[in-house]
PDB file of C-alpha atoms in Angstrom:
ATOM      1  CA  MET Y1279     -54.706  15.490  30.022  1.00  0.00           C
ATOM      2  CA  GLU Y1280     -53.036  12.466  31.074  1.00  0.00           C
ATOM      3  CA  ALA Y1281     -51.752  11.383  27.520  1.00  0.00           C
ATOM      4  CA  ALA Y1282     -50.292  14.833  27.656  1.00  0.00           C
ATOM      5  CA  VAL Y1283     -48.224  13.862  30.969  1.00  0.00           C
ATOM      6  CA  ASN Y1284     -47.233  11.049  29.928  1.00  0.00           C
ATOM      7  CA  ASN Y1285     -45.840  12.216  26.415  1.00  0.00           C
ATOM      8  CA  MET Y1286     -43.742  15.102  28.792  1.00  0.00           C
ATOM      9  CA  ALA Y1287     -42.500  11.940  30.978  1.00  0.00           C
ATOM     10  CA  ALA Y1288     -41.165  10.287  28.230  1.00  0.00           C
ATOM     11  CA  ALA Y1289     -39.661  13.306  26.634  1.00  0.00           C
ATOM     12  CA  GLY Y1290     -35.606  13.724  26.841  1.00  0.00           C
ATOM     13  CA  PRO Y1291     -33.639  16.796  27.074  1.00  0.00           C
ATOM     14  CA  GLY Y1292     -35.267  19.810  24.805  1.00  0.00           C
ATOM     15  CA  GLY Y1293     -38.376  18.007  24.775  1.00  0.00           C
ATOM     16  CA  ARG Y1294     -37.124  15.426  22.640  1.00  0.00           C
ATOM     17  CA  PRO Y1295     -38.971  11.855  22.814  1.00  0.00           C
ATOM     18  CA  THR Y1296     -36.554   9.324  24.223  1.00  0.00           C
ATOM     19  CA  ALA Y1297     -37.977   7.030  22.206  1.00  0.00           C
ATOM     20  CA  LEU Y1298     -37.096   8.939  19.128  1.00  0.00           C
ATOM     21  CA  ALA Y1299     -33.416   9.826  20.801  1.00  0.00           C
ATOM     22  CA  GLY Y1300     -32.884   5.912  21.339  1.00  0.00           C
ATOM     23  CA  ALA Y1301     -33.979   5.363  17.554  1.00  0.00           C
ATOM     24  CA  GLY Y1302     -31.503   7.763  16.275  1.00  0.00           C
ATOM     25  CA  SER Y1303     -28.640   6.291  18.628  1.00  0.00           C
ATOM     26  CA  ALA Y1304     -29.111   3.222  17.141  1.00  0.00           C
ATOM     27  CA  ALA Y1305     -29.371   4.242  13.790  1.00  0.00           C
ATOM     28  CA  THR Y1306     -25.950   6.155  13.892  1.00  0.00           C
ATOM     29  CA  ALA Y1307     -24.663   3.267  15.597  1.00  0.00           C
ATOM     30  CA  ALA Y1308     -25.883   1.124  12.965  1.00  0.00           C
ATOM     31  CA  ALA Y1309     -24.182   3.505  10.109  1.00  0.00           C
ATOM     32  CA  LEU Y1310     -20.795   3.341  12.533  1.00  0.00           C
ATOM     33  CA  ALA Y1311     -21.069  -0.693  12.448  1.00  0.00           C
ATOM     34  CA  ALA Y1312     -21.920  -0.614   8.743  1.00  0.00           C
ATOM     35  CA  THR Y1313     -18.383   1.705   8.152  1.00  0.00           C
ATOM     36  CA  LEU Y1314     -16.318  -0.734  10.097  1.00  0.00           C
ATOM     37  CA  GLY Y1315     -17.759  -3.786   8.885  1.00  0.00           C
ATOM     38  CA  LEU Y1316     -17.207  -2.508   5.051  1.00  0.00           C
ATOM     39  CA  ALA Y1317     -13.600  -1.837   6.151  1.00  0.00           C
ATOM     40  CA  ALA Y1318     -13.092  -5.441   7.599  1.00  0.00           C
ATOM     41  CA  ALA Y1319     -14.839  -7.101   4.323  1.00  0.00           C
ATOM     42  CA  CYS Y1320     -12.263  -5.238   2.379  1.00  0.00           C
ATOM     43  CA  TRP Y1321      -9.316  -6.310   4.117  1.00  0.00           C
ATOM     44  CA  VAL Y1322     -10.404  -9.643   3.742  1.00  0.00           C
ATOM     45  CA  VAL Y1323     -10.705  -9.003  -0.091  1.00  0.00           C
ATOM     46  CA  SER Y1324      -7.421  -6.942  -0.125  1.00  0.00           C
ATOM     47  CA  VAL Y1325      -5.389  -9.689   1.454  1.00  0.00           C
ATOM     48  CA  TRP Y1326      -7.066 -12.499  -1.117  1.00  0.00           C
ATOM     49  CA  GLN Y1327      -6.284 -10.617  -4.021  1.00  0.00           C
ATOM     50  CA  MET Y1328      -2.884  -9.396  -3.084  1.00  0.00           C
ATOM     51  CA  ASN Y1329      -1.602 -12.719  -1.674  1.00  0.00           C
ATOM     52  CA  GLY Y1330       1.589 -13.698  -3.854  1.00  0.00           C
ATOM     53  CA  MET Y1331       1.477 -10.774  -6.245  1.00  0.00           C
ATOM     54  CA  ASN Y1332       4.048  -8.567  -3.993  1.00  0.00           C
ATOM     55  CA  MET Y1333       7.581  -8.132  -5.953  1.00  0.00           C
ATOM     56  CA  GLY Y1334       8.645  -5.118  -3.908  1.00  0.00           C
ATOM     57  CA  THR Y1335       9.696  -2.065  -5.819  1.00  0.00           C
ATOM     58  CA  ALA Y1336       9.395  -4.396  -9.121  1.00  0.00           C
ATOM     59  CA  THR Y1337       5.649  -4.981  -8.562  1.00  0.00           C
ATOM     60  CA  PRO Y1338       3.815  -4.316 -12.041  1.00  0.00           C
ATOM     61  CA  LEU Y1339       0.465  -2.767 -11.798  1.00  0.00           C
ATOM     62  CA  GLY Y1340      -1.396  -5.180 -14.200  1.00  0.00           C
ATOM     63  CA  SER Y1341      -4.536  -3.560 -16.432  1.00  0.00           C
ATOM     64  CA  PHE Y1342      -6.118  -0.803 -15.182  1.00  0.00           C
ATOM     65  CA  GLY Y1343      -9.336  -2.581 -14.246  1.00  0.00           C
ATOM     66  CA  PHE Y1344      -7.406  -5.104 -12.002  1.00  0.00           C
ATOM     67  CA  PHE Y1345      -5.650  -2.759 -10.634  1.00  0.00           C
ATOM     68  CA  ILE Y1346      -8.284  -0.067  -9.525  1.00  0.00           C
ATOM     69  CA  ALA Y1347     -10.524  -2.785  -8.075  1.00  0.00           C
ATOM     70  CA  VAL Y1348      -7.464  -3.952  -6.104  1.00  0.00           C
ATOM     71  CA  TRP Y1349      -6.584  -0.120  -5.104  1.00  0.00           C
ATOM     72  CA  ALA Y1350     -10.294   0.530  -4.357  1.00  0.00           C
ATOM     73  CA  ALA Y1351     -10.327  -2.233  -1.845  1.00  0.00           C
ATOM     74  CA  MET Y1352      -7.115  -1.161  -0.471  1.00  0.00           C
ATOM     75  CA  MET Y1353      -7.857   2.359   0.246  1.00  0.00           C
ATOM     76  CA  ALA Y1354     -11.349   1.481   1.876  1.00  0.00           C
ATOM     77  CA  ALA Y1355      -9.568  -1.306   4.396  1.00  0.00           C
ATOM     78  CA  MET Y1356      -6.658   1.197   5.181  1.00  0.00           C
ATOM     79  CA  MET Y1357      -8.915   4.486   5.025  1.00  0.00           C
ATOM     80  CA  LEU Y1358     -12.211   3.673   6.625  1.00  0.00           C
ATOM     81  CA  PRO Y1359     -11.184   3.164   9.925  1.00  0.00           C
ATOM     82  CA  GLY Y1360      -9.588   6.064  10.868  1.00  0.00           C
ATOM     83  CA  ALA Y1361     -12.748   7.733   9.023  1.00  0.00           C
ATOM     84  CA  ALA Y1362     -15.184   6.328  11.615  1.00  0.00           C
ATOM     85  CA  PRO Y1363     -15.279   9.245  13.773  1.00  0.00           C
ATOM     86  CA  ALA Y1364     -15.774  11.809  10.580  1.00  0.00           C
ATOM     87  CA  THR Y1365     -18.764   9.219   9.652  1.00  0.00           C
ATOM     88  CA  LEU Y1366     -20.158   9.229  13.013  1.00  0.00           C
ATOM     89  CA  ARG Y1367     -19.947  12.990  13.498  1.00  0.00           C
ATOM     90  CA  ARG Y1368     -21.692  13.175   9.864  1.00  0.00           C
ATOM     91  CA  ALA Y1369     -24.498  10.773  11.063  1.00  0.00           C
ATOM     92  CA  GLN Y1370     -25.173  13.049  13.953  1.00  0.00           C
ATOM     93  CA  ALA Y1371     -25.249  16.248  12.013  1.00  0.00           C
ATOM     94  CA  GLY Y1372     -27.203  15.266   9.242  1.00  0.00           C
ATOM     95  CA  GLY Y1373     -28.762  12.309   9.590  1.00  0.00           C
ATOM     96  CA  VAL Y1374     -27.992   8.613   8.799  1.00  0.00           C
ATOM     97  CA  ARG Y1375     -29.186   8.881   5.465  1.00  0.00           C
ATOM     98  CA  THR Y1376     -26.249  11.298   4.578  1.00  0.00           C
ATOM     99  CA  VAL Y1377     -23.732   8.482   5.235  1.00  0.00           C
ATOM    100  CA  PRO Y1378     -23.580   6.657   2.518  1.00  0.00           C
ATOM    101  CA  LEU Y1379     -23.069   9.555   0.132  1.00  0.00           C
ATOM    102  CA  PHE Y1380     -20.264  10.799   2.740  1.00  0.00           C
ATOM    103  CA  VAL Y1381     -18.490   7.415   2.230  1.00  0.00           C
ATOM    104  CA  GLY Y1382     -19.215   6.793  -1.347  1.00  0.00           C
ATOM    105  CA  SER Y1383     -17.732  10.229  -2.218  1.00  0.00           C
ATOM    106  CA  TYR Y1384     -14.731   9.718   0.118  1.00  0.00           C
ATOM    107  CA  LEU Y1385     -13.889   6.813  -1.087  1.00  0.00           C
ATOM    108  CA  ALA Y1386     -14.499   7.813  -4.712  1.00  0.00           C
ATOM    109  CA  LEU Y1387     -12.090  10.304  -4.145  1.00  0.00           C
ATOM    110  CA  TRP Y1388      -9.273   7.902  -3.396  1.00  0.00           C
ATOM    111  CA  ALA Y1389     -10.043   5.722  -6.032  1.00  0.00           C
ATOM    112  CA  LEU Y1390      -9.410   8.803  -7.938  1.00  0.00           C
ATOM    113  CA  ALA Y1391      -6.107   8.972  -6.589  1.00  0.00           C
ATOM    114  CA  GLY Y1392      -5.505   5.495  -7.893  1.00  0.00           C
ATOM    115  CA  VAL Y1393      -5.866   6.522 -11.447  1.00  0.00           C
ATOM    116  CA  LEU Y1394      -2.875   8.945 -10.939  1.00  0.00           C
ATOM    117  CA  VAL Y1395      -1.119   6.234  -9.228  1.00  0.00           C
ATOM    118  CA  TYR Y1396      -1.438   3.828 -12.244  1.00  0.00           C
ATOM    119  CA  VAL Y1397      -0.354   6.650 -14.460  1.00  0.00           C
ATOM    120  CA  VAL Y1398       2.725   7.738 -12.655  1.00  0.00           C
ATOM    121  CA  ASP Y1399       3.923   4.572 -11.254  1.00  0.00           C
ATOM    122  CA  ARG Y1400       6.213   1.345 -12.980  1.00  0.00           C
ATOM    123  CA  PRO Y1401       8.529  -0.879 -11.363  1.00  0.00           C
ATOM    124  CA  HIS Y1402      11.433   0.753 -10.127  1.00  0.00           C
ATOM    125  CA  GLY Y1403      14.544   0.386  -8.228  1.00  0.00           C
ATOM    126  CA  THR Y1404      15.596   1.159  -4.814  1.00  0.00           C
ATOM    127  CA  LEU Y1405      16.977   4.249  -5.579  1.00  0.00           C
ATOM    128  CA  VAL Y1406      13.675   5.663  -6.476  1.00  0.00           C
ATOM    129  CA  ALA Y1407      11.879   3.810  -3.366  1.00  0.00           C
ATOM    130  CA  GLY Y1408      14.405   5.780  -1.159  1.00  0.00           C
ATOM    131  CA  VAL Y1409      14.202   9.183  -2.767  1.00  0.00           C
ATOM    132  CA  VAL Y1410      10.292   8.753  -2.289  1.00  0.00           C
ATOM    133  CA  THR Y1411      10.515   7.784   1.207  1.00  0.00           C
ATOM    134  CA  ILE Y1412      12.753  10.520   2.320  1.00  0.00           C
ATOM    135  CA  ALA Y1413      10.430  13.060   0.716  1.00  0.00           C
ATOM    136  CA  ALA Y1414       7.604  11.246   2.563  1.00  0.00           C
ATOM    137  CA  GLY Y1415       9.381  11.695   5.695  1.00  0.00           C
ATOM    138  CA  ILE Y1416      10.316  15.365   5.204  1.00  0.00           C
ATOM    139  CA  TYR Y1417       6.671  16.349   4.232  1.00  0.00           C
ATOM    140  CA  GLU Y1418       5.732  15.052   7.738  1.00  0.00           C
ATOM    141  CA  PHE Y1419       7.551  18.048   9.360  1.00  0.00           C
ATOM    142  CA  THR Y1420       5.930  20.406   7.008  1.00  0.00           C
ATOM    143  CA  PRO Y1421       3.087  22.840   8.063  1.00  0.00           C
ATOM    144  CA  LEU Y1422       0.913  21.763   5.038  1.00  0.00           C
ATOM    145  CA  LYS Y1423       0.742  18.242   6.637  1.00  0.00           C
ATOM    146  CA  ARG Y1424      -0.335  19.526  10.095  1.00  0.00           C
ATOM    147  CA  TYR Y1425      -2.611  21.750   8.768  1.00  0.00           C
ATOM    148  CA  TYR Y1426      -4.474  18.878   6.479  1.00  0.00           C
ATOM    149  CA  ARG Y1427      -4.072  16.447   9.547  1.00  0.00           C
ATOM    150  CA  ARG Y1428      -6.080  18.908  11.661  1.00  0.00           C
ATOM    151  CA  ARG Y1429      -8.793  19.847   9.056  1.00  0.00           C
ATOM    152  CA  CYS Y1430      -8.967  15.569   8.496  1.00  0.00           C
ATOM    153  CA  GLN Y1431     -10.169  15.351  12.374  1.00  0.00           C
ATOM    154  CA  GLU Y1432     -12.433  18.455  11.867  1.00  0.00           C
ATOM    155  CA  THR Y1433     -14.362  18.400   8.508  1.00  0.00           C
ATOM    156  CA  THR Y1434     -17.699  16.515   8.293  1.00  0.00           C
ATOM    157  CA  SER Y1435     -19.202  18.813   5.944  1.00  0.00           C
ATOM    158  CA  SER Y1436     -18.982  16.315   2.838  1.00  0.00           C
ATOM    159  CA  GLY Y1437     -17.259  13.090   1.932  1.00  0.00           C
ATOM    160  CA  LEU Y1438     -15.398  15.080  -0.695  1.00  0.00           C
ATOM    161  CA  GLY Y1439     -13.920  17.810   1.806  1.00  0.00           C
ATOM    162  CA  PHE Y1440     -12.952  15.230   4.236  1.00  0.00           C
ATOM    163  CA  GLY Y1441     -11.466  13.322   1.152  1.00  0.00           C
ATOM    164  CA  LEU Y1442      -9.297  16.047   0.050  1.00  0.00           C
ATOM    165  CA  CYS Y1443      -7.988  16.826   3.306  1.00  0.00           C
ATOM    166  CA  CYS Y1444      -7.326  13.262   4.457  1.00  0.00           C
ATOM    167  CA  VAL Y1445      -5.635  13.008   0.984  1.00  0.00           C
ATOM    168  CA  GLY Y1446      -3.524  15.835   1.950  1.00  0.00           C
ATOM    169  CA  SER Y1447      -2.737  14.696   5.006  1.00  0.00           C
ATOM    170  CA  THR Y1448      -1.845  11.141   4.245  1.00  0.00           C
ATOM    171  CA  VAL Y1449      -0.169  11.549   0.995  1.00  0.00           C
ATOM    172  CA  GLY Y1450       3.167  11.006   1.588  1.00  0.00           C
ATOM    173  CA  LEU Y1451       2.410   7.789   3.504  1.00  0.00           C
ATOM    174  CA  THR Y1452       0.748   6.438   0.568  1.00  0.00           C
ATOM    175  CA  ALA Y1453       3.662   7.483  -1.554  1.00  0.00           C
ATOM    176  CA  VAL Y1454       5.383   5.040   0.469  1.00  0.00           C
ATOM    177  CA  LEU Y1455       3.551   2.365   0.026  1.00  0.00           C
ATOM    178  CA  VAL Y1456       3.547   2.449  -3.577  1.00  0.00           C
ATOM    179  CA  ALA Y1457       7.101   3.137  -3.402  1.00  0.00           C
ATOM    180  CA  LEU Y1458       8.048   0.521  -1.299  1.00  0.00           C
ATOM    181  CA  GLY Y1459       5.784  -2.125  -2.832  1.00  0.00           C
ATOM    182  CA  VAL Y1460       2.032  -1.626  -3.492  1.00  0.00           C
ATOM    183  CA  MET Y1461       1.318  -5.095  -3.281  1.00  0.00           C
ATOM    184  CA  GLY Y1462       2.986  -5.755  -0.057  1.00  0.00           C
ATOM    185  CA  ILE Y1463       0.914  -6.449   2.833  1.00  0.00           C
ATOM    186  CA  PRO Y1464       3.212  -5.678   5.507  1.00  0.00           C
ATOM    187  CA  TRP Y1465       3.593  -2.440   4.203  1.00  0.00           C
ATOM    188  CA  MET Y1466      -0.211  -2.025   3.933  1.00  0.00           C
ATOM    189  CA  VAL Y1467      -0.675  -3.062   7.701  1.00  0.00           C
ATOM    190  CA  MET Y1468       1.891  -0.628   9.339  1.00  0.00           C
ATOM    191  CA  ILE Y1469       0.835   2.097   7.195  1.00  0.00           C
ATOM    192  CA  THR Y1470      -2.696   1.605   8.097  1.00  0.00           C
ATOM    193  CA  ILE Y1471      -1.663   2.277  11.810  1.00  0.00           C
ATOM    194  CA  ILE Y1472      -0.025   5.189  11.049  1.00  0.00           C
ATOM    195  CA  VAL Y1473      -2.823   6.841   9.473  1.00  0.00           C
ATOM    196  CA  LEU Y1474      -5.309   5.581  11.835  1.00  0.00           C
ATOM    197  CA  ALA Y1475      -3.298   6.894  14.707  1.00  0.00           C
ATOM    198  CA  GLN Y1476      -2.864  10.185  13.137  1.00  0.00           C
ATOM    199  CA  LYS Y1477      -6.546  10.506  12.579  1.00  0.00           C
ATOM    200  CA  LEU Y1478      -7.832   9.356  15.806  1.00  0.00           C
ATOM    201  CA  LEU Y1479      -5.091  10.876  18.247  1.00  0.00           C
ATOM    202  CA  PRO Y1480      -4.199  14.635  18.625  1.00  0.00           C
ATOM    203  CA  PRO Y1481      -0.668  15.536  17.431  1.00  0.00           C
ATOM    204  CA  ILE Y1482       2.149  15.057  19.822  1.00  0.00           C
ATOM    205  CA  PRO Y1483       4.772  17.056  18.676  1.00  0.00           C
ATOM    206  CA  ALA Y1484       7.951  14.632  20.016  1.00  0.00           C
ATOM    207  CA  VAL Y1485       5.829  11.395  18.552  1.00  0.00           C
ATOM    208  CA  ASP Y1486       5.492  12.783  15.068  1.00  0.00           C
ATOM    209  CA  THR Y1487       9.022  14.112  15.338  1.00  0.00           C
ATOM    210  CA  LEU Y1488      10.343  10.813  15.858  1.00  0.00           C
ATOM    211  CA  LEU Y1489       7.994   9.628  12.886  1.00  0.00           C
ATOM    212  CA  ALA Y1490       9.212  11.955  10.643  1.00  0.00           C
ATOM    213  CA  LEU Y1491      12.772  11.178  11.360  1.00  0.00           C
ATOM    214  CA  ALA Y1492      12.107   7.204  11.562  1.00  0.00           C
ATOM    215  CA  ILE Y1493      10.438   7.753   7.758  1.00  0.00           C
ATOM    216  CA  THR Y1494      13.161   9.614   6.352  1.00  0.00           C
ATOM    217  CA  GLY Y1495      15.861   7.369   7.890  1.00  0.00           C
ATOM    218  CA  LEU Y1496      14.011   4.560   6.163  1.00  0.00           C
ATOM    219  CA  GLY Y1497      14.495   6.097   2.997  1.00  0.00           C
ATOM    220  CA  VAL Y1498      18.331   6.987   3.867  1.00  0.00           C
ATOM    221  CA  LEU Y1499      18.735   3.328   4.346  1.00  0.00           C
ATOM    222  CA  ILE Y1500      17.060   2.324   1.353  1.00  0.00           C
ATOM    223  CA  VAL Y1501      19.341   4.379  -0.847  1.00  0.00           C
ATOM    224  CA  VAL Y1502      22.746   3.327   1.146  1.00  0.00           C
ATOM    225  CA  SER Y1503      22.213  -0.229   1.593  1.00  0.00           C
ATOM    226  CA  PRO Y1504      18.609  -1.504   0.292  1.00  0.00           C
ATOM    227  CA  ALA Y1505      19.470  -5.190   1.115  1.00  0.00           C
ATOM    228  CA  LEU Y1506      19.022  -4.329   4.788  1.00  0.00           C
ATOM    229  CA  VAL Y1507      15.113  -3.594   4.251  1.00  0.00           C
ATOM    230  CA  PRO Y1508      12.785  -6.515   3.846  1.00  0.00           C
ATOM    231  CA  GLY Y1509      10.412  -6.841   1.066  1.00  0.00           C
ATOM    232  CA  LEU Y1510      11.689  -4.390  -1.068  1.00  0.00           C
ATOM    233  CA  ALA Y1511      13.233  -7.336  -3.713  1.00  0.00           C
ATOM    234  CA  PRO Y1512      10.928 -10.166  -5.065  1.00  0.00           C
ATOM    235  CA  PRO Y1513      11.123 -13.338  -2.985  1.00  0.00           C
ATOM    236  CA  MET Y1514      13.629 -15.743  -4.261  1.00  0.00           C
TER     237      MET Y1514
END
């Protein structure tokens, strides 16, 4: 009888033992820390791999194996911080054991996007970079962008489904990175900040409109006067 009373006293809300709840919270926190730790490690790897390789719009992609390795590290560095809330929700809904598959399938989808980039991207001029940037800015205005952004903040059923929504949300920004210089660390940092804000913060129409106008304006500036935009040409 005394043991039963002690067990009841140790139980948390809904009769769940406090010790088990604490263990679950600790495991979830560990999964979140591992996700952010992987992102931090990939930032180090990306900066190391990309150092001295940026030639702006004329950047060659190199061999397929080299590019995919760099791309996978870049995407993990850029996209995992914004995926942290979804990873946390996945751990809470399905248990910590579901997190590796969730994160792995999410990153695998971004690696597949890298294959497409390798097929279509070639060293190009500033006109192409400007047109792609203008298109990306226009995409920010579209209902499709708003839909995918909302779904990216809600979806936790699978890493693949989450990844599809996030690719749809950030496809324009990713295209800007590729067009302006896929090995450009400053562009990578700027786009990561925008992606992170769009994944973590609720939409604010005024801010979203200003961002879309800024991206479109950058594209127009690149077309009209590319010399005013740093990092588009190889360093002398």
